[in-house]
Short mmCIF file of C-alpha atoms and ligand atoms in Angstrom, two decimals:
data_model
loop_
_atom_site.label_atom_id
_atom_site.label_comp_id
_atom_site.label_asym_id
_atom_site.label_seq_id
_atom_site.Cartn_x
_atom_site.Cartn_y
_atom_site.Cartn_z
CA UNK J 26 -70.11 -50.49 44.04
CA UNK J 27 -66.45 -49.12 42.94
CA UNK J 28 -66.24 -45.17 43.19
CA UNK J 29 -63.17 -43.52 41.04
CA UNK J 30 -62.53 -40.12 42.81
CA UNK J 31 -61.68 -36.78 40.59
CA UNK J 32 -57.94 -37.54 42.40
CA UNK J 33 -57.79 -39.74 39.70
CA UNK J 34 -57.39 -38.26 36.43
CA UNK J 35 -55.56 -38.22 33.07
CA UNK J 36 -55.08 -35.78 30.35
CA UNK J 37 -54.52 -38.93 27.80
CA UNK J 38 -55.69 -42.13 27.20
CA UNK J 39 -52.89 -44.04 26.53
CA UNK J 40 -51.75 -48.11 27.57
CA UNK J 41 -49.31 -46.88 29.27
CA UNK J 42 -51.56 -45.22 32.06
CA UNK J 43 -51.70 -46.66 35.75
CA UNK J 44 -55.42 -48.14 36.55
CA UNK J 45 -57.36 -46.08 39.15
CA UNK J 46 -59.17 -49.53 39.84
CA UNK J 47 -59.56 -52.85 38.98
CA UNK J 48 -62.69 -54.39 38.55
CA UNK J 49 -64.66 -57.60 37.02
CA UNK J 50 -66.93 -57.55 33.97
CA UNK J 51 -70.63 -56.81 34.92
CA UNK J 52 -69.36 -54.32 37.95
CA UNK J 53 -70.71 -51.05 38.93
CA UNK J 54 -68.51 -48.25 38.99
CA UNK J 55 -69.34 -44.44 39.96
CA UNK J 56 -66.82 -42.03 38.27
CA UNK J 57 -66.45 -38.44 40.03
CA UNK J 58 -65.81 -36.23 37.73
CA UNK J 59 -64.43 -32.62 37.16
CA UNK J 60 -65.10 -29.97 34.10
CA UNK J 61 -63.46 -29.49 31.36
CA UNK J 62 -61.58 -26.97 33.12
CA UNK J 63 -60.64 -29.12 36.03
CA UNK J 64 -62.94 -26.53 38.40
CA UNK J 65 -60.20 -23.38 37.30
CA UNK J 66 -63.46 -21.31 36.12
CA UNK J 67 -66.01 -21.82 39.00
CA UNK J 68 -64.56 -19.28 41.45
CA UNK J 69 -66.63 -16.05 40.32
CA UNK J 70 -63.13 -14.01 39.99
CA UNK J 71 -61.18 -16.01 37.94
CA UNK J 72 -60.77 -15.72 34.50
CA UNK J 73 -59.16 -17.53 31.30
CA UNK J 74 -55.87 -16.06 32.61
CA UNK J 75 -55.92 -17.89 36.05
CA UNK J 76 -56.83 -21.38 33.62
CA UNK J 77 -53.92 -23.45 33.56
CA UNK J 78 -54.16 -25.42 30.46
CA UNK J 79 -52.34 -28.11 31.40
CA UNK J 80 -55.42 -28.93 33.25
CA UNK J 81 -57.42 -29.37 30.12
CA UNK J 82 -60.43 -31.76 29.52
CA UNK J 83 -59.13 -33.83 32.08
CA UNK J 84 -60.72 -37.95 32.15
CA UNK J 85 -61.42 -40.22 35.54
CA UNK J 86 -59.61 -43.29 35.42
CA UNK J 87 -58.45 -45.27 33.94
CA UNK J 88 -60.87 -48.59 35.16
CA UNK J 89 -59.16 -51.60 34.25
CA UNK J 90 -62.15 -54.16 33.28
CA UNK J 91 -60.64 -58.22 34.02
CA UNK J 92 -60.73 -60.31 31.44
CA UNK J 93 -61.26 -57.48 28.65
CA UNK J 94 -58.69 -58.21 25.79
CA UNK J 95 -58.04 -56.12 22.00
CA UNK J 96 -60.57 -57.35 19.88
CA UNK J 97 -63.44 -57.11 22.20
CA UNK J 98 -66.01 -54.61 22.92
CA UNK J 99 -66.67 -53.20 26.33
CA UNK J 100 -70.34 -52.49 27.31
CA UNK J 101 -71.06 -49.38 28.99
CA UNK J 102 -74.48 -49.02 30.08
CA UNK J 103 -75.42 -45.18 31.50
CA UNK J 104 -77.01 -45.83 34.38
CA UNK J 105 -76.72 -42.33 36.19
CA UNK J 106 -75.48 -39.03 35.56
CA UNK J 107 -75.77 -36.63 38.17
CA UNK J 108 -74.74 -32.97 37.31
CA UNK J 109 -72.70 -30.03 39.98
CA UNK J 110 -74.38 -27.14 40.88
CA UNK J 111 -72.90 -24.74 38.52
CA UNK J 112 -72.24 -25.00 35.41
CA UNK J 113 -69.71 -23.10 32.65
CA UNK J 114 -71.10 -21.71 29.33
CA UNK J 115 -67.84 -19.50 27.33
CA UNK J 116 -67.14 -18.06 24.23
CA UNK J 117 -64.09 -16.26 22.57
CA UNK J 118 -62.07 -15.69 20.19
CA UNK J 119 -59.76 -18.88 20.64
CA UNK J 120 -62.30 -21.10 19.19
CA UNK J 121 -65.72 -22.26 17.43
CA UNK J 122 -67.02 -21.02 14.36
CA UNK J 123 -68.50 -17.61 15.73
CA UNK J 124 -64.37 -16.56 17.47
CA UNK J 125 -64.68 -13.49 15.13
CA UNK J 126 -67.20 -12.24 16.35
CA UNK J 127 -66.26 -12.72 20.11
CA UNK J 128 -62.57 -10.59 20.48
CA UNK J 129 -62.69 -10.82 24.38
CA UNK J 130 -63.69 -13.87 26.52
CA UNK J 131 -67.01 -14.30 27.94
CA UNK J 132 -67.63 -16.49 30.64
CA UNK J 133 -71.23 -17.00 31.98
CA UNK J 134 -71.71 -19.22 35.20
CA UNK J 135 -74.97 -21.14 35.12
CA UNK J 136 -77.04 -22.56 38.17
CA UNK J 137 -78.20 -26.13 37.79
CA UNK J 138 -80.81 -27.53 39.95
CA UNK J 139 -83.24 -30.28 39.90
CA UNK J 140 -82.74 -30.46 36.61
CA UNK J 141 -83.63 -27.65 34.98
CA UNK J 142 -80.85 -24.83 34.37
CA UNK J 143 -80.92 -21.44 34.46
CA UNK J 144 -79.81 -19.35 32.33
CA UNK J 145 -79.19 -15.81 33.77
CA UNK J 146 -82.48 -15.32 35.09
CA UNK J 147 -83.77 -15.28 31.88
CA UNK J 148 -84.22 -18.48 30.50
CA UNK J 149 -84.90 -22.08 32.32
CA UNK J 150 -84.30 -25.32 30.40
CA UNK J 151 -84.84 -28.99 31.17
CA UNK J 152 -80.98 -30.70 31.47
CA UNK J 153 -80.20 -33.18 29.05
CA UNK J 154 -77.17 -34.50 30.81
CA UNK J 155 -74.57 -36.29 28.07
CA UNK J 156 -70.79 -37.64 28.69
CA UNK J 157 -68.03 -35.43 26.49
CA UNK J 158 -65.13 -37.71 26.93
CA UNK J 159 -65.84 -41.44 27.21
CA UNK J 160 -62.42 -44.21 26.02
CA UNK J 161 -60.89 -46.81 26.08
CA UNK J 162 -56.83 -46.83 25.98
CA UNK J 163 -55.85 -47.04 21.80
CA UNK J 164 -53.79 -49.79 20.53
CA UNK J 165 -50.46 -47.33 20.59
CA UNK J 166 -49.13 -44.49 22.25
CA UNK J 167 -50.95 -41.60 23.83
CA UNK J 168 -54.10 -39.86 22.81
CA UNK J 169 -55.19 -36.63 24.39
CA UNK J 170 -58.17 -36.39 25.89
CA UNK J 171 -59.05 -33.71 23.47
CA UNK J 172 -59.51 -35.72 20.61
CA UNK J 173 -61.55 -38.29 19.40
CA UNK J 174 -60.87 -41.31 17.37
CA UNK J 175 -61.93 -45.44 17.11
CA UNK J 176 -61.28 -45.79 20.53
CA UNK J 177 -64.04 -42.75 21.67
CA UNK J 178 -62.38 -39.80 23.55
CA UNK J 179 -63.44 -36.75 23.48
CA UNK J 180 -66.63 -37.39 20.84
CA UNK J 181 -68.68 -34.77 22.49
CA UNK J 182 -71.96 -36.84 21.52
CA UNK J 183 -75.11 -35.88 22.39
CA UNK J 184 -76.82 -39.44 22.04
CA UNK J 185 -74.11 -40.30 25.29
CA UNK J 186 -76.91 -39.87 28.36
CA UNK J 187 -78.37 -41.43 30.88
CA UNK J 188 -80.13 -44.87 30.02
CA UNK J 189 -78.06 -44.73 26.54
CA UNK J 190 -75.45 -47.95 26.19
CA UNK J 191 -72.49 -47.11 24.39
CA UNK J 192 -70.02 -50.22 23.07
CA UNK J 193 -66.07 -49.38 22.44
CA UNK J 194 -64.16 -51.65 21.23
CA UNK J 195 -60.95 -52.70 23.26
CA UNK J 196 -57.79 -52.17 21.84
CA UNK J 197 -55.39 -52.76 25.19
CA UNK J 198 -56.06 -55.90 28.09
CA UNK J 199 -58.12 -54.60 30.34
CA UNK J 200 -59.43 -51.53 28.15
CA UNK J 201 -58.51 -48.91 30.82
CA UNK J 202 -61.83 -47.06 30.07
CA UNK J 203 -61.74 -43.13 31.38
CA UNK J 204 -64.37 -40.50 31.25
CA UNK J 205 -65.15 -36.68 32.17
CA UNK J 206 -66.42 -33.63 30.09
CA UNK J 207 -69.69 -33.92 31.15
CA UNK J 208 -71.95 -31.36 29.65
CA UNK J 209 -75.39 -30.55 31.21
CA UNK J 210 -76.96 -29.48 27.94
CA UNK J 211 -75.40 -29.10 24.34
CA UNK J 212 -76.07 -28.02 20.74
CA UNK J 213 -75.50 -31.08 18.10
CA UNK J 214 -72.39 -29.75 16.50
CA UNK J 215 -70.96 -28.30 19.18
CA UNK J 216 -70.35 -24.95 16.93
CA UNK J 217 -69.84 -21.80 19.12
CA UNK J 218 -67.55 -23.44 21.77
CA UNK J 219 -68.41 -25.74 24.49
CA UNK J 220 -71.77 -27.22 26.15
CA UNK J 221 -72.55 -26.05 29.40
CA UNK J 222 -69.22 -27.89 30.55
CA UNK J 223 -70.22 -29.01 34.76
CA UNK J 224 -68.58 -31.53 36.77
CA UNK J 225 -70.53 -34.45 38.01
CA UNK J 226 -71.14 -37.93 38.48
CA UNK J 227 -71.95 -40.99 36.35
CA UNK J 228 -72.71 -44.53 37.29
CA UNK J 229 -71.80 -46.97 34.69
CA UNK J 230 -71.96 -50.37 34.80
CA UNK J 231 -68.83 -52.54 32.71
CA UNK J 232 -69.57 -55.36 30.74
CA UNK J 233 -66.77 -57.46 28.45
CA UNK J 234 -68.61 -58.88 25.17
CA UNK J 235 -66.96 -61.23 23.19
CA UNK J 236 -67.57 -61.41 19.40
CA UNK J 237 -69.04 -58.22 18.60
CA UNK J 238 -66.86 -57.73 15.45
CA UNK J 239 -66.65 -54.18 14.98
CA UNK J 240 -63.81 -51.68 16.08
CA UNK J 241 -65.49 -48.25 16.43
CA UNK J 242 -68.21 -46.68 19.39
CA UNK J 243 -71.62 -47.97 18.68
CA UNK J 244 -74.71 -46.40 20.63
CA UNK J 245 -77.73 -48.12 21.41
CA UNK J 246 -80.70 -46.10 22.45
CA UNK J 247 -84.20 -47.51 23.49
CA UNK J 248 -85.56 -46.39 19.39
CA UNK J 249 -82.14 -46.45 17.30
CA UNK J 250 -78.67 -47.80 16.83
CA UNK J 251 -76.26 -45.05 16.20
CA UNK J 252 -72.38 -45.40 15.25
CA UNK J 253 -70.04 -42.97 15.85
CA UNK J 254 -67.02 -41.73 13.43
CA UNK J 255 -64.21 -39.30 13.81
CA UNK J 256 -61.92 -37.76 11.05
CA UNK J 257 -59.50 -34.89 10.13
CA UNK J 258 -62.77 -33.57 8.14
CA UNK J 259 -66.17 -33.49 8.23
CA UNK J 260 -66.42 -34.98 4.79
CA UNK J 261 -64.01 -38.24 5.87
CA UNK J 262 -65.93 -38.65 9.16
CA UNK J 263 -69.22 -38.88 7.32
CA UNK J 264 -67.88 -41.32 4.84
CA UNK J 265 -66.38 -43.41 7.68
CA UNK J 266 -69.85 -42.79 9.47
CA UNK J 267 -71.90 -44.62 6.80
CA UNK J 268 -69.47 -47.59 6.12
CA UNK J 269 -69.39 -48.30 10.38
CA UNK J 270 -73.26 -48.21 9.69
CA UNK J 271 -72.99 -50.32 6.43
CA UNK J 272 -70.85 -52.68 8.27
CA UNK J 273 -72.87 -52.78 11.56
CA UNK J 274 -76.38 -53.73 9.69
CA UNK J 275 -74.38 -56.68 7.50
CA UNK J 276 -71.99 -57.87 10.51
CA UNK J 277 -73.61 -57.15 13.39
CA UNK J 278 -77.26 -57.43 12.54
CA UNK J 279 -76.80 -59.79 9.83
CA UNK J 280 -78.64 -57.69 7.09
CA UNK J 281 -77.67 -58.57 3.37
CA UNK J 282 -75.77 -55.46 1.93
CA UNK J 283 -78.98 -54.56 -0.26
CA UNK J 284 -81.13 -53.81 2.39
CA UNK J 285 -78.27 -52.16 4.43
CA UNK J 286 -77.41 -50.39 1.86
CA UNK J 287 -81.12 -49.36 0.77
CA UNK J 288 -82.26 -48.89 4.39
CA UNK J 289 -79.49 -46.09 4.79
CA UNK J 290 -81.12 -44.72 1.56
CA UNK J 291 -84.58 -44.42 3.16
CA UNK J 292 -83.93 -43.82 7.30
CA UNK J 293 -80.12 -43.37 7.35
CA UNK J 294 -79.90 -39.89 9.55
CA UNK J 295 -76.61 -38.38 9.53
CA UNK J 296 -75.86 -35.65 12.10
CA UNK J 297 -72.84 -33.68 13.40
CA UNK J 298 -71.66 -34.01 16.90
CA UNK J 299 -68.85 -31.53 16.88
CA UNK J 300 -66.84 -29.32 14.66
CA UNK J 301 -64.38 -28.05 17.83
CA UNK J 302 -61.90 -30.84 18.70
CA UNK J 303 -58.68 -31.74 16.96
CA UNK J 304 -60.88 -34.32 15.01
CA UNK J 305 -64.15 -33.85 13.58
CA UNK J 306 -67.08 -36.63 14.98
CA UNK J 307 -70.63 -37.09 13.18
CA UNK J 308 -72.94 -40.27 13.88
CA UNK J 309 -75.37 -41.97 11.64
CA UNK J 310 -78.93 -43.28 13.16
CA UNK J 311 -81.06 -45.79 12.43
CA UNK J 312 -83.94 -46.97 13.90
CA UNK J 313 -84.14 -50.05 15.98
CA UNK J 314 -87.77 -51.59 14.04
CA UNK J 315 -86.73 -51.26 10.86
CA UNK J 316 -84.00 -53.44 11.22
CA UNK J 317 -86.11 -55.84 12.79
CA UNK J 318 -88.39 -55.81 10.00
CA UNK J 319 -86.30 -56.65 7.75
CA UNK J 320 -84.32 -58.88 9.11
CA UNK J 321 -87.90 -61.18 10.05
CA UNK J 322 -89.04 -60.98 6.26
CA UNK J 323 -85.65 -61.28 4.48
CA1 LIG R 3 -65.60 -32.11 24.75
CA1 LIG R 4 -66.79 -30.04 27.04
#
């Protein structure tokens, strides 16, 4: 198994970017991870003034995957995510849709153990550990790691967890895949701020698939299919969202467009994954046995 050490991190996904490793398709690779906040917030004194943000949302990587070329997808399937100790929850008035009523920074620190986390003393929750930033390199230039787009960044999607497989299509040879921004628990949406933003691990294993011909992040979760869509609005990410789904069911699962098209109508879920970053994401679901279905009767 490959490990990719924190000492190994980018603040954009970009072709240009020097591989942290090299590895063949079907590998292992564990990816150490920081926060979002490259570890500036976890010492108890320090405070959004002692946060350089140069340091911002910073990804592990890049992996370069052999044989992965533009045009095809790479498989990531979520074997592991294993969360830090402590974890950073923050609000203020830089950002989200509740900075009004937040004029000075609050930053709470919250304990994670054995997966539960604890809020102040006051409230324990189960973890549902998820991935924030998870890309390949786009076809040109640079992409910060703060924003998503086709080639997955910083999607901030929920549906990203342990046991989930997420496809992105390749734009670059050798995809140069990076990740970090792991979040230990978040809202859908995304709305106030942040999820509770921790540093960790995740064990993903690389696969190169040929002739899978879309070129946006697909999710596939044990019940549903689920495609992923960023835009400069919510309005033109949900649009994109249901033609990727449209376009999944008739190229990728071989449904005519009338039942695509009708089964959006009838089990078609569409749900925002975050209103924060520099683009807007959403993702449509749909479940797995429906397509099925149809697909055996048509
Ligand atoms: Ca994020
Ligand atoms: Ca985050």
């Amino acid at each position: 198994m490959i490990k990719v050490t924190r000492k190994h991190v980018v603040y954009e996904m970009s072709s240009s970017n020097c591989p942290a490793a090299v590895v063949e398709s079907g590998e292992v690779v564990v990816f150490e991870t920081y926060d979002c906040y490259q570890g500036q917030l976890l010492p108890e004194e320090n405070t959004f003034e002692d946060v350089d943000r140069r340091f911002g949302n910073p990804a592990t990587g890049p992996v370069y995957v052999n044989g992965a070329m533009p045009g095809d997808m790479l498989k990531i399937s979520i074997e592991k995510l294993d969360l830090g100790p402590i974890g950073i929850l923050d609000i203020g008035p830089t950002s989200g849709a509740l900075k009004e009523y937040f004029p000075e920074a609050i930053i709470h620190r919250i304990r994670v153990t054995d997966n539960t986390l604890n809020y102040d003393g006051r409230l324990e929750l189960p973890t549902k550990p998820m991935i924030g930033v998870i890309g390949n390199a786009p076809a040109k230039g640079a992409v910060s790691t703060m924003t998503p787009m086709d080639h997955g960044g910083n999607m901030d999607c929920t549906m990203i967890t342990e046991g989930a497989t997420l496809y992105l299509p390749v734009f670059v040879e050798g995809a140069l895949l990076a990740i970090g921004d792991l979040h230990a628990i978040m809202g859908d949406g995304e709305v106030a701020n942040c999820g509770l933003e921790i540093e960790g691990e995740a064990t993903l294993k690389l696969e190169v698939i040929h002739n899978m011909p879309i070129t946006f992040p697909v999710v596939e979760k044990e019940t549903h299919w689920i495609v992923i869509a960023s835009g400069a609005t919510l309005d033109q990410a949900s649009e994109k969202a249901a033609k990727q789904l449209f376009r999944f069911l008739t190229e990728c699962q071989n449904l005519s467009k009338t039942d695509a098209g009708m089964l959006i109508d009838m089990l078609g879920n569409l749900i925002v994954c975050q209103i924060v970053n520099p683009m807007k994401t959403v993702r449509m679901e749909i479940p797995k046995w429906a397509i099925e279905r149809l697909k055996h009767t048509a």
